[in-house]
PDB file of N, CA and C in Angstrom:
ATOM      1  N   MET A   1       0.841  -1.178  -0.009  1.00 84.00           N
ATOM      2  CA  MET A   1      -0.030  -0.010   0.024  1.00 84.00           C
ATOM      3  C   MET A   1       0.861   1.242   0.004  1.00 84.00           C
ATOM      4  N   LEU A   2       1.909   1.250   0.767  1.00 84.00           N
ATOM      5  CA  LEU A   2       2.814   2.420   0.813  1.00 84.00           C
ATOM      6  C   LEU A   2       3.426   2.679  -0.560  1.00 84.00           C
ATOM      7  N   LYS A   3       3.738   1.677  -1.271  1.00 84.00           N
ATOM      8  CA  LYS A   3       4.274   1.853  -2.617  1.00 84.00           C
ATOM      9  C   LYS A   3       3.259   2.494  -3.554  1.00 84.00           C
ATOM     10  N   ASP A   4       1.984   2.069  -3.440  1.00 82.00           N
ATOM     11  CA  ASP A   4       0.868   2.707  -4.206  1.00 82.00           C
ATOM     12  C   ASP A   4       0.711   4.182  -3.841  1.00 82.00           C
ATOM     13  N   LEU A   5       0.747   4.487  -2.575  1.00 79.00           N
ATOM     14  CA  LEU A   5       0.613   5.820  -2.152  1.00 79.00           C
ATOM     15  C   LEU A   5       1.726   6.700  -2.668  1.00 79.00           C
ATOM     16  N   ARG A   6       2.963   6.227  -2.646  1.00 84.00           N
ATOM     17  CA  ARG A   6       4.069   6.969  -3.190  1.00 84.00           C
ATOM     18  C   ARG A   6       3.941   7.194  -4.703  1.00 84.00           C
ATOM     19  N   ALA A   7       3.373   6.247  -5.369  1.00 83.00           N
ATOM     20  CA  ALA A   7       3.206   6.391  -6.813  1.00 83.00           C
ATOM     21  C   ALA A   7       2.243   7.522  -7.140  1.00 83.00           C
ATOM     22  N   LEU A   8       1.341   7.848  -6.245  1.00 79.00           N
ATOM     23  CA  LEU A   8       0.302   8.857  -6.510  1.00 79.00           C
ATOM     24  C   LEU A   8       0.978  10.236  -6.713  1.00 79.00           C
ATOM     25  N   ARG A   9       2.106  10.464  -6.096  1.00 83.00           N
ATOM     26  CA  ARG A   9       2.731  11.819  -6.181  1.00 83.00           C
ATOM     27  C   ARG A   9       3.166  12.085  -7.605  1.00 83.00           C
ATOM     28  N   ASP A  10       3.296  11.077  -8.447  1.00 83.00           N
ATOM     29  CA  ASP A  10       3.702  11.249  -9.878  1.00 83.00           C
ATOM     30  C   ASP A  10       2.542  11.500 -10.820  1.00 83.00           C
ATOM     31  N   ILE A  11       1.335  11.346 -10.254  1.00 82.00           N
ATOM     32  CA  ILE A  11       0.136  11.491 -11.105  1.00 82.00           C
ATOM     33  C   ILE A  11      -0.310  12.933 -11.073  1.00 82.00           C
ATOM     34  N   ARG A  12      -0.583  13.477 -12.253  1.00 84.00           N
ATOM     35  CA  ARG A  12      -1.053  14.870 -12.370  1.00 84.00           C
ATOM     36  C   ARG A  12      -2.545  14.903 -12.595  1.00 84.00           C
ATOM     37  N   ALA A  13      -3.234  15.841 -11.988  1.00 79.00           N
ATOM     38  CA  ALA A  13      -4.647  16.010 -12.184  1.00 79.00           C
ATOM     39  C   ALA A  13      -4.899  16.479 -13.573  1.00 79.00           C
ATOM     40  N   PRO A  14      -6.010  16.096 -14.190  1.00 83.00           N
ATOM     41  CA  PRO A  14      -6.347  16.578 -15.541  1.00 83.00           C
ATOM     42  C   PRO A  14      -6.498  18.126 -15.597  1.00 83.00           C
ATOM     43  N   LYS A  15      -6.195  18.679 -16.701  1.00 79.00           N
ATOM     44  CA  LYS A  15      -6.326  20.146 -16.870  1.00 79.00           C
ATOM     45  C   LYS A  15      -7.714  20.570 -16.524  1.00 79.00           C
ATOM     46  N   GLY A  16      -7.880  21.608 -15.739  1.00 73.00           N
ATOM     47  CA  GLY A  16      -9.164  22.155 -15.342  1.00 73.00           C
ATOM     48  C   GLY A  16      -9.800  21.484 -14.145  1.00 73.00           C
ATOM     49  N   PHE A  17      -9.135  20.514 -13.577  1.00 75.00           N
ATOM     50  CA  PHE A  17      -9.668  19.754 -12.452  1.00 75.00           C
ATOM     51  C   PHE A  17      -9.983  20.661 -11.245  1.00 75.00           C
ATOM     52  N   THR A  18      -9.016  21.470 -10.870  1.00 72.00           N
ATOM     53  CA  THR A  18      -9.171  22.340  -9.727  1.00 72.00           C
ATOM     54  C   THR A  18     -10.346  23.289  -9.959  1.00 72.00           C
ATOM     55  N   GLU A  19     -10.424  23.925 -11.122  1.00 68.00           N
ATOM     56  CA  GLU A  19     -11.520  24.804 -11.386  1.00 68.00           C
ATOM     57  C   GLU A  19     -12.885  24.128 -11.293  1.00 68.00           C
ATOM     58  N   ARG A  20     -12.973  22.935 -11.793  1.00 70.00           N
ATOM     59  CA  ARG A  20     -14.247  22.186 -11.727  1.00 70.00           C
ATOM     60  C   ARG A  20     -14.607  21.829 -10.296  1.00 70.00           C
ATOM     61  N   VAL A  21     -13.666  21.472  -9.488  1.00 72.00           N
ATOM     62  CA  VAL A  21     -13.949  21.127  -8.094  1.00 72.00           C
ATOM     63  C   VAL A  21     -14.421  22.348  -7.376  1.00 72.00           C
ATOM     64  N   LEU A  22     -13.646  23.527  -7.517  1.00 66.00           N
ATOM     65  CA  LEU A  22     -14.065  24.760  -6.847  1.00 66.00           C
ATOM     66  C   LEU A  22     -15.511  25.196  -7.254  1.00 66.00           C
ATOM     67  N   ALA A  23     -15.752  25.092  -8.569  1.00 65.00           N
ATOM     68  CA  ALA A  23     -17.089  25.509  -9.095  1.00 65.00           C
ATOM     69  C   ALA A  23     -18.210  24.620  -8.508  1.00 65.00           C
ATOM     70  N   ALA A  24     -17.891  23.310  -8.324  1.00 68.00           N
ATOM     71  CA  ALA A  24     -18.870  22.406  -7.799  1.00 68.00           C
ATOM     72  C   ALA A  24     -19.105  22.667  -6.260  1.00 68.00           C
ATOM     73  N   VAL A  25     -18.051  23.019  -5.569  1.00 69.00           N
ATOM     74  CA  VAL A  25     -18.178  23.296  -4.152  1.00 69.00           C
ATOM     75  C   VAL A  25     -18.744  24.690  -3.840  1.00 69.00           C
ATOM     76  N   PHE A  26     -18.217  25.719  -4.535  1.00 65.00           N
ATOM     77  CA  PHE A  26     -18.591  27.077  -4.158  1.00 65.00           C
ATOM     78  C   PHE A  26     -19.477  27.753  -5.220  1.00 65.00           C
ATOM     79  N   GLY A  27     -19.726  27.113  -6.280  1.00 64.00           N
ATOM     80  CA  GLY A  27     -20.506  27.779  -7.324  1.00 64.00           C
ATOM     81  C   GLY A  27     -19.520  28.489  -8.235  1.00 64.00           C
ATOM     82  N   ALA A  28     -20.006  28.898  -9.368  1.00 77.00           N
ATOM     83  CA  ALA A  28     -19.188  29.583 -10.339  1.00 77.00           C
ATOM     84  C   ALA A  28     -18.752  30.976  -9.827  1.00 77.00           C
ATOM     85  N   GLU A  29     -17.581  31.378 -10.123  1.00 89.00           N
ATOM     86  CA  GLU A  29     -17.087  32.707  -9.762  1.00 89.00           C
ATOM     87  C   GLU A  29     -17.533  33.635 -10.920  1.00 89.00           C
ATOM     88  N   ARG A  30     -18.247  34.666 -10.656  1.00 93.00           N
ATOM     89  CA  ARG A  30     -18.744  35.551 -11.693  1.00 93.00           C
ATOM     90  C   ARG A  30     -18.235  36.968 -11.516  1.00 93.00           C
ATOM     91  N   PHE A  31     -18.326  37.729 -12.568  1.00 95.00           N
ATOM     92  CA  PHE A  31     -17.918  39.135 -12.494  1.00 95.00           C
ATOM     93  C   PHE A  31     -18.736  40.014 -13.446  1.00 95.00           C
ATOM     94  N   ALA A  32     -18.729  41.271 -13.156  1.00 96.00           N
ATOM     95  CA  ALA A  32     -19.394  42.259 -14.015  1.00 96.00           C
ATOM     96  C   ALA A  32     -18.863  43.634 -13.664  1.00 96.00           C
ATOM     97  N   PRO A  33     -18.870  44.557 -14.623  1.00 97.00           N
ATOM     98  CA  PRO A  33     -18.491  45.930 -14.334  1.00 97.00           C
ATOM     99  C   PRO A  33     -19.649  46.645 -13.632  1.00 97.00           C
ATOM    100  N   LEU A  34     -19.352  47.661 -12.854  1.00 96.00           N
ATOM    101  CA  LEU A  34     -20.354  48.412 -12.127  1.00 96.00           C
ATOM    102  C   LEU A  34     -19.988  49.871 -12.087  1.00 96.00           C
ATOM    103  N   PRO A  35     -20.828  50.766 -12.724  1.00 94.00           N
ATOM    104  CA  PRO A  35     -20.537  52.151 -12.680  1.00 94.00           C
ATOM    105  C   PRO A  35     -20.668  52.659 -11.262  1.00 94.00           C
ATOM    106  N   SER A  36     -19.726  53.494 -10.799  1.00 90.00           N
ATOM    107  CA  SER A  36     -19.759  54.077  -9.441  1.00 90.00           C
ATOM    108  C   SER A  36     -19.383  55.603  -9.544  1.00 90.00           C
ATOM    109  N   THR A  37     -19.490  56.261  -8.436  1.00 89.00           N
ATOM    110  CA  THR A  37     -19.179  57.672  -8.410  1.00 89.00           C
ATOM    111  C   THR A  37     -17.660  57.924  -8.696  1.00 89.00           C
ATOM    112  N   VAL A  38     -16.832  56.908  -8.493  1.00 89.00           N
ATOM    113  CA  VAL A  38     -15.388  57.076  -8.740  1.00 89.00           C
ATOM    114  C   VAL A  38     -14.971  56.418 -10.082  1.00 89.00           C
ATOM    115  N   GLY A  39     -15.902  56.027 -10.859  1.00 92.00           N
ATOM    116  CA  GLY A  39     -15.633  55.366 -12.138  1.00 92.00           C
ATOM    117  C   GLY A  39     -16.083  53.926 -12.137  1.00 92.00           C
ATOM    118  N   THR A  40     -15.919  53.270 -13.228  1.00 95.00           N
ATOM    119  CA  THR A  40     -16.359  51.907 -13.290  1.00 95.00           C
ATOM    120  C   THR A  40     -15.411  51.011 -12.503  1.00 95.00           C
ATOM    121  N   VAL A  41     -16.046  50.135 -11.624  1.00 95.00           N
ATOM    122  CA  VAL A  41     -15.246  49.157 -10.928  1.00 95.00           C
ATOM    123  C   VAL A  41     -15.725  47.820 -11.405  1.00 95.00           C
ATOM    124  N   TYR A  42     -14.913  46.777 -11.239  1.00 96.00           N
ATOM    125  CA  TYR A  42     -15.248  45.456 -11.574  1.00 96.00           C
ATOM    126  C   TYR A  42     -15.433  44.697 -10.310  1.00 96.00           C
ATOM    127  N   VAL A  43     -16.577  43.924 -10.217  1.00 96.00           N
ATOM    128  CA  VAL A  43     -16.899  43.186  -9.020  1.00 96.00           C
ATOM    129  C   VAL A  43     -16.924  41.727  -9.357  1.00 96.00           C
ATOM    130  N   ALA A  44     -16.253  40.915  -8.562  1.00 95.00           N
ATOM    131  CA  ALA A  44     -16.283  39.454  -8.648  1.00 95.00           C
ATOM    132  C   ALA A  44     -16.959  38.877  -7.400  1.00 95.00           C
ATOM    133  N   TRP A  45     -17.733  37.839  -7.618  1.00 92.00           N
ATOM    134  CA  TRP A  45     -18.462  37.232  -6.502  1.00 92.00           C
ATOM    135  C   TRP A  45     -18.659  35.739  -6.741  1.00 92.00           C
ATOM    136  N   ASN A  46     -18.947  35.020  -5.617  1.00 89.00           N
ATOM    137  CA  ASN A  46     -19.319  33.630  -5.720  1.00 89.00           C
ATOM    138  C   ASN A  46     -20.371  33.374  -4.653  1.00 89.00           C
ATOM    139  N   ALA A  47     -20.642  32.084  -4.368  1.00 84.00           N
ATOM    140  CA  ALA A  47     -21.733  31.796  -3.445  1.00 84.00           C
ATOM    141  C   ALA A  47     -21.376  32.279  -2.032  1.00 84.00           C
ATOM    142  N   ARG A  48     -20.114  32.553  -1.730  1.00 83.00           N
ATOM    143  CA  ARG A  48     -19.745  32.952  -0.394  1.00 83.00           C
ATOM    144  C   ARG A  48     -19.788  34.486  -0.284  1.00 83.00           C
ATOM    145  N   GLY A  49     -19.874  35.212  -1.369  1.00 86.00           N
ATOM    146  CA  GLY A  49     -19.996  36.689  -1.261  1.00 86.00           C
ATOM    147  C   GLY A  49     -19.051  37.314  -2.263  1.00 86.00           C
ATOM    148  N   ILE A  50     -18.693  38.577  -2.024  1.00 91.00           N
ATOM    149  CA  ILE A  50     -17.827  39.361  -2.917  1.00 91.00           C
ATOM    150  C   ILE A  50     -16.396  38.873  -2.753  1.00 91.00           C
ATOM    151  N   SER A  51     -15.767  38.581  -3.825  1.00 90.00           N
ATOM    152  CA  SER A  51     -14.382  38.148  -3.762  1.00 90.00           C
ATOM    153  C   SER A  51     -13.360  39.223  -4.226  1.00 90.00           C
ATOM    154  N   ALA A  52     -13.823  40.247  -4.971  1.00 92.00           N
ATOM    155  CA  ALA A  52     -12.910  41.293  -5.416  1.00 92.00           C
ATOM    156  C   ALA A  52     -13.711  42.460  -5.963  1.00 92.00           C
ATOM    157  N   VAL A  53     -13.178  43.685  -5.721  1.00 94.00           N
ATOM    158  CA  VAL A  53     -13.648  44.865  -6.315  1.00 94.00           C
ATOM    159  C   VAL A  53     -12.417  45.666  -6.683  1.00 94.00           C
ATOM    160  N   MET A  54     -12.275  45.945  -8.001  1.00 93.00           N
ATOM    161  CA  MET A  54     -11.073  46.651  -8.401  1.00 93.00           C
ATOM    162  C   MET A  54     -11.340  47.424  -9.713  1.00 93.00           C
ATOM    163  N   PHE A  55     -10.479  48.450  -9.954  1.00 95.00           N
ATOM    164  CA  PHE A  55     -10.490  49.123 -11.247  1.00 95.00           C
ATOM    165  C   PHE A  55      -9.787  48.300 -12.305  1.00 95.00           C
ATOM    166  N   ALA A  56     -10.262  48.341 -13.517  1.00 96.00           N
ATOM    167  CA  ALA A  56      -9.570  47.655 -14.634  1.00 96.00           C
ATOM    168  C   ALA A  56      -9.904  48.421 -15.916  1.00 96.00           C
ATOM    169  N   ASP A  57      -9.090  48.242 -16.914  1.00 96.00           N
ATOM    170  CA  ASP A  57      -9.303  48.883 -18.190  1.00 96.00           C
ATOM    171  C   ASP A  57     -10.384  48.230 -19.069  1.00 96.00           C
ATOM    172  N   SER A  58     -10.646  46.939 -18.814  1.00 96.00           N
ATOM    173  CA  SER A  58     -11.595  46.193 -19.634  1.00 96.00           C
ATOM    174  C   SER A  58     -11.894  44.863 -18.926  1.00 96.00           C
ATOM    175  N   ASP A  59     -12.917  44.166 -19.506  1.00 96.00           N
ATOM    176  CA  ASP A  59     -13.269  42.846 -18.960  1.00 96.00           C
ATOM    177  C   ASP A  59     -12.013  41.943 -19.028  1.00 96.00           C
ATOM    178  N   ALA A  60     -11.288  41.972 -20.134  1.00 97.00           N
ATOM    179  CA  ALA A  60     -10.094  41.104 -20.257  1.00 97.00           C
ATOM    180  C   ALA A  60      -9.040  41.420 -19.237  1.00 97.00           C
ATOM    181  N   ASP A  61      -8.829  42.708 -19.011  1.00 97.00           N
ATOM    182  CA  ASP A  61      -7.856  43.177 -18.040  1.00 97.00           C
ATOM    183  C   ASP A  61      -8.226  42.712 -16.599  1.00 97.00           C
ATOM    184  N   PHE A  62      -9.506  42.874 -16.281  1.00 97.00           N
ATOM    185  CA  PHE A  62      -9.931  42.435 -14.936  1.00 97.00           C
ATOM    186  C   PHE A  62      -9.820  40.942 -14.771  1.00 97.00           C
ATOM    187  N   ARG A  63     -10.301  40.245 -15.771  1.00 95.00           N
ATOM    188  CA  ARG A  63     -10.261  38.728 -15.708  1.00 95.00           C
ATOM    189  C   ARG A  63      -8.804  38.253 -15.528  1.00 95.00           C
ATOM    190  N   SER A  64      -7.927  38.830 -16.353  1.00 95.00           N
ATOM    191  CA  SER A  64      -6.463  38.415 -16.270  1.00 95.00           C
ATOM    192  C   SER A  64      -5.897  38.741 -14.877  1.00 95.00           C
ATOM    193  N   ARG A  65      -6.125  39.916 -14.361  1.00 96.00           N
ATOM    194  CA  ARG A  65      -5.591  40.300 -13.086  1.00 96.00           C
ATOM    195  C   ARG A  65      -6.175  39.444 -11.942  1.00 96.00           C
ATOM    196  N   PHE A  66      -7.447  39.203 -12.009  1.00 95.00           N
ATOM    197  CA  PHE A  66      -8.129  38.378 -10.983  1.00 95.00           C
ATOM    198  C   PHE A  66      -7.596  36.986 -11.002  1.00 95.00           C
ATOM    199  N   GLU A  67      -7.577  36.350 -12.199  1.00 91.00           N
ATOM    200  CA  GLU A  67      -7.145  34.972 -12.283  1.00 91.00           C
ATOM    201  C   GLU A  67      -5.683  34.805 -11.899  1.00 91.00           C
ATOM    202  N   ARG A  68      -4.868  35.783 -12.219  1.00 93.00           N
ATOM    203  CA  ARG A  68      -3.419  35.711 -11.826  1.00 93.00           C
ATOM    204  C   ARG A  68      -3.308  35.823 -10.320  1.00 93.00           C
ATOM    205  N   ARG A  69      -4.087  36.746  -9.732  1.00 93.00           N
ATOM    206  CA  ARG A  69      -3.975  36.972  -8.262  1.00 93.00           C
ATOM    207  C   ARG A  69      -4.576  35.808  -7.418  1.00 93.00           C
ATOM    208  N   PHE A  70      -5.782  35.400  -7.814  1.00 88.00           N
ATOM    209  CA  PHE A  70      -6.496  34.432  -7.022  1.00 88.00           C
ATOM    210  C   PHE A  70      -6.452  32.991  -7.517  1.00 88.00           C
ATOM    211  N   GLY A  71      -6.008  32.790  -8.759  1.00 85.00           N
ATOM    212  CA  GLY A  71      -5.928  31.478  -9.290  1.00 85.00           C
ATOM    213  C   GLY A  71      -7.277  30.802  -9.541  1.00 85.00           C
ATOM    214  N   ARG A  72      -8.286  31.618  -9.732  1.00 84.00           N
ATOM    215  CA  ARG A  72      -9.640  31.063 -10.017  1.00 84.00           C
ATOM    216  C   ARG A  72     -10.136  31.707 -11.341  1.00 84.00           C
ATOM    217  N   ARG A  73     -10.885  30.969 -12.072  1.00 86.00           N
ATOM    218  CA  ARG A  73     -11.424  31.437 -13.359  1.00 86.00           C
ATOM    219  C   ARG A  73     -12.736  32.151 -13.104  1.00 86.00           C
ATOM    220  N   LEU A  74     -13.066  33.119 -13.986  1.00 91.00           N
ATOM    221  CA  LEU A  74     -14.212  33.894 -13.879  1.00 91.00           C
ATOM    222  C   LEU A  74     -15.198  33.700 -15.059  1.00 91.00           C
ATOM    223  N   GLU A  75     -16.445  33.824 -14.798  1.00 91.00           N
ATOM    224  CA  GLU A  75     -17.469  33.818 -15.865  1.00 91.00           C
ATOM    225  C   GLU A  75     -18.106  35.187 -15.864  1.00 91.00           C
ATOM    226  N   ARG A  76     -18.267  35.796 -17.052  1.00 94.00           N
ATOM    227  CA  ARG A  76     -18.906  37.126 -17.130  1.00 94.00           C
ATOM    228  C   ARG A  76     -20.418  36.962 -16.930  1.00 94.00           C
ATOM    229  N   ALA A  77     -20.947  37.838 -16.046  1.00 94.00           N
ATOM    230  CA  ALA A  77     -22.357  37.872 -15.765  1.00 94.00           C
ATOM    231  C   ALA A  77     -23.013  39.115 -16.459  1.00 94.00           C
ATOM    232  N   ALA A  78     -24.297  39.099 -16.570  1.00 95.00           N
ATOM    233  CA  ALA A  78     -24.997  40.268 -17.188  1.00 95.00           C
ATOM    234  C   ALA A  78     -24.895  41.489 -16.312  1.00 95.00           C
ATOM    235  N   GLY A  79     -24.845  41.311 -15.014  1.00 95.00           N
ATOM    236  CA  GLY A  79     -24.755  42.438 -14.118  1.00 95.00           C
ATOM    237  C   GLY A  79     -24.483  41.953 -12.658  1.00 95.00           C
ATOM    238  N   VAL A  80     -24.156  42.873 -11.779  1.00 93.00           N
ATOM    239  CA  VAL A  80     -23.951  42.586 -10.369  1.00 93.00           C
ATOM    240  C   VAL A  80     -25.323  42.397  -9.745  1.00 93.00           C
ATOM    241  N   PRO A  81     -25.520  41.323  -8.955  1.00 92.00           N
ATOM    242  CA  PRO A  81     -26.779  41.157  -8.246  1.00 92.00           C
ATOM    243  C   PRO A  81     -27.144  42.340  -7.322  1.00 92.00           C
ATOM    244  N   PRO A  82     -28.404  42.677  -7.183  1.00 91.00           N
ATOM    245  CA  PRO A  82     -28.806  43.892  -6.468  1.00 91.00           C
ATOM    246  C   PRO A  82     -28.267  44.002  -5.047  1.00 91.00           C
ATOM    247  N   THR A  83     -28.234  42.931  -4.280  1.00 88.00           N
ATOM    248  CA  THR A  83     -27.717  43.056  -2.894  1.00 88.00           C
ATOM    249  C   THR A  83     -26.190  43.400  -2.926  1.00 88.00           C
ATOM    250  N   LEU A  84     -25.510  42.735  -3.785  1.00 91.00           N
ATOM    251  CA  LEU A  84     -24.090  42.989  -3.851  1.00 91.00           C
ATOM    252  C   LEU A  84     -23.802  44.395  -4.406  1.00 91.00           C
ATOM    253  N   LYS A  85     -24.583  44.771  -5.358  1.00 91.00           N
ATOM    254  CA  LYS A  85     -24.468  46.135  -5.965  1.00 91.00           C
ATOM    255  C   LYS A  85     -24.665  47.199  -4.880  1.00 91.00           C
ATOM    256  N   HIS A  86     -25.697  47.007  -4.093  1.00 87.00           N
ATOM    257  CA  HIS A  86     -25.985  47.945  -2.961  1.00 87.00           C
ATOM    258  C   HIS A  86     -24.861  47.985  -1.990  1.00 87.00           C
ATOM    259  N   ALA A  87     -24.285  46.837  -1.614  1.00 88.00           N
ATOM    260  CA  ALA A  87     -23.183  46.796  -0.657  1.00 88.00           C
ATOM    261  C   ALA A  87     -21.970  47.499  -1.205  1.00 88.00           C
ATOM    262  N   VAL A  88     -21.657  47.340  -2.473  1.00 89.00           N
ATOM    263  CA  VAL A  88     -20.486  47.991  -3.089  1.00 89.00           C
ATOM    264  C   VAL A  88     -20.702  49.495  -3.196  1.00 89.00           C
ATOM    265  N   LEU A  89     -21.870  49.930  -3.695  1.00 87.00           N
ATOM    266  CA  LEU A  89     -22.134  51.332  -3.920  1.00 87.00           C
ATOM    267  C   LEU A  89     -22.426  52.119  -2.651  1.00 87.00           C
ATOM    268  N   GLU A  90     -23.224  51.497  -1.770  1.00 85.00           N
ATOM    269  CA  GLU A  90     -23.628  52.226  -0.563  1.00 85.00           C
ATOM    270  C   GLU A  90     -22.788  51.916   0.635  1.00 85.00           C
ATOM    271  N   GLY A  91     -22.284  50.666   0.688  1.00 75.00           N
ATOM    272  CA  GLY A  91     -21.378  50.335   1.838  1.00 75.00           C
ATOM    273  C   GLY A  91     -22.011  50.475   3.169  1.00 75.00           C
ATOM    274  N   ASP A  92     -23.341  50.292   3.256  1.00 57.00           N
ATOM    275  CA  ASP A  92     -23.987  50.517   4.541  1.00 57.00           C
ATOM    276  C   ASP A  92     -23.727  49.345   5.505  1.00 57.00           C
ATOM    277  N   ALA A  93     -23.779  49.635   6.821  1.00 45.00           N
ATOM    278  CA  ALA A  93     -23.466  48.663   7.828  1.00 45.00           C
ATOM    279  C   ALA A  93     -24.317  47.386   7.759  1.00 45.00           C
ATOM    280  N   ALA A  94     -25.626  47.552   7.432  1.00 48.00           N
ATOM    281  CA  ALA A  94     -26.502  46.375   7.402  1.00 48.00           C
ATOM    282  C   ALA A  94     -26.022  45.418   6.274  1.00 48.00           C
ATOM    283  N   SER A  95     -25.680  45.972   5.107  1.00 50.00           N
ATOM    284  CA  SER A  95     -25.189  45.068   4.015  1.00 50.00           C
ATOM    285  C   SER A  95     -23.871  44.371   4.380  1.00 50.00           C
ATOM    286  N   LYS A  96     -22.958  45.112   5.060  1.00 53.00           N
ATOM    287  CA  LYS A  96     -21.704  44.509   5.440  1.00 53.00           C
ATOM    288  C   LYS A  96     -21.916  43.341   6.404  1.00 53.00           C
ATOM    289  N   ARG A  97     -22.892  43.457   7.278  1.00 54.00           N
ATOM    290  CA  ARG A  97     -23.096  42.331   8.197  1.00 54.00           C
ATOM    291  C   ARG A  97     -23.661  41.114   7.507  1.00 54.00           C
ATOM    292  N   ARG A  98     -24.382  41.270   6.402  1.00 57.00           N
ATOM    293  CA  ARG A  98     -25.037  40.125   5.733  1.00 57.00           C
ATOM    294  C   ARG A  98     -24.066  39.493   4.725  1.00 57.00           C
ATOM    295  N   LEU A  99     -23.051  40.220   4.271  1.00 55.00           N
ATOM    296  CA  LEU A  99     -22.163  39.687   3.251  1.00 55.00           C
ATOM    297  C   LEU A  99     -20.826  39.174   3.820  1.00 55.00           C
ATOM    298  N   THR A 100     -20.317  38.184   3.163  1.00 58.00           N
ATOM    299  CA  THR A 100     -19.031  37.693   3.578  1.00 58.00           C
ATOM    300  C   THR A 100     -18.101  37.973   2.400  1.00 58.00           C
ATOM    301  N   TYR A 101     -16.864  38.296   2.660  1.00 55.00           N
ATOM    302  CA  TYR A 101     -15.857  38.575   1.642  1.00 55.00           C
ATOM    303  C   TYR A 101     -14.801  37.543   1.778  1.00 55.00           C
ATOM    304  N   ASP A 102     -14.499  36.914   0.618  1.00 56.00           N
ATOM    305  CA  ASP A 102     -13.454  35.881   0.687  1.00 56.00           C
ATOM    306  C   ASP A 102     -12.144  36.378   0.205  1.00 56.00           C
TER     307      ASP A 102
END
């Protein structure tokens, strides 16, 4: 058995395996641009809450920076969900208590 366990370290997971497992556990990571008083910000979120808010020059720029920093793939959404949009734009205490940031 020990020999078999040692042999496992030489086995590589199939391409995309990590992303599929994370999507199955946490849901897909999504993003969308959001106009704000300081300019357009890009918001990324998943089932656990908001995962990133940052400025970017384009969808491609945001996606690239996010994936490089967090190691997770993003899917473009039509827009930011209303509760998350409110939390980002208004930042009120009630929204902060209901949301988790990963």
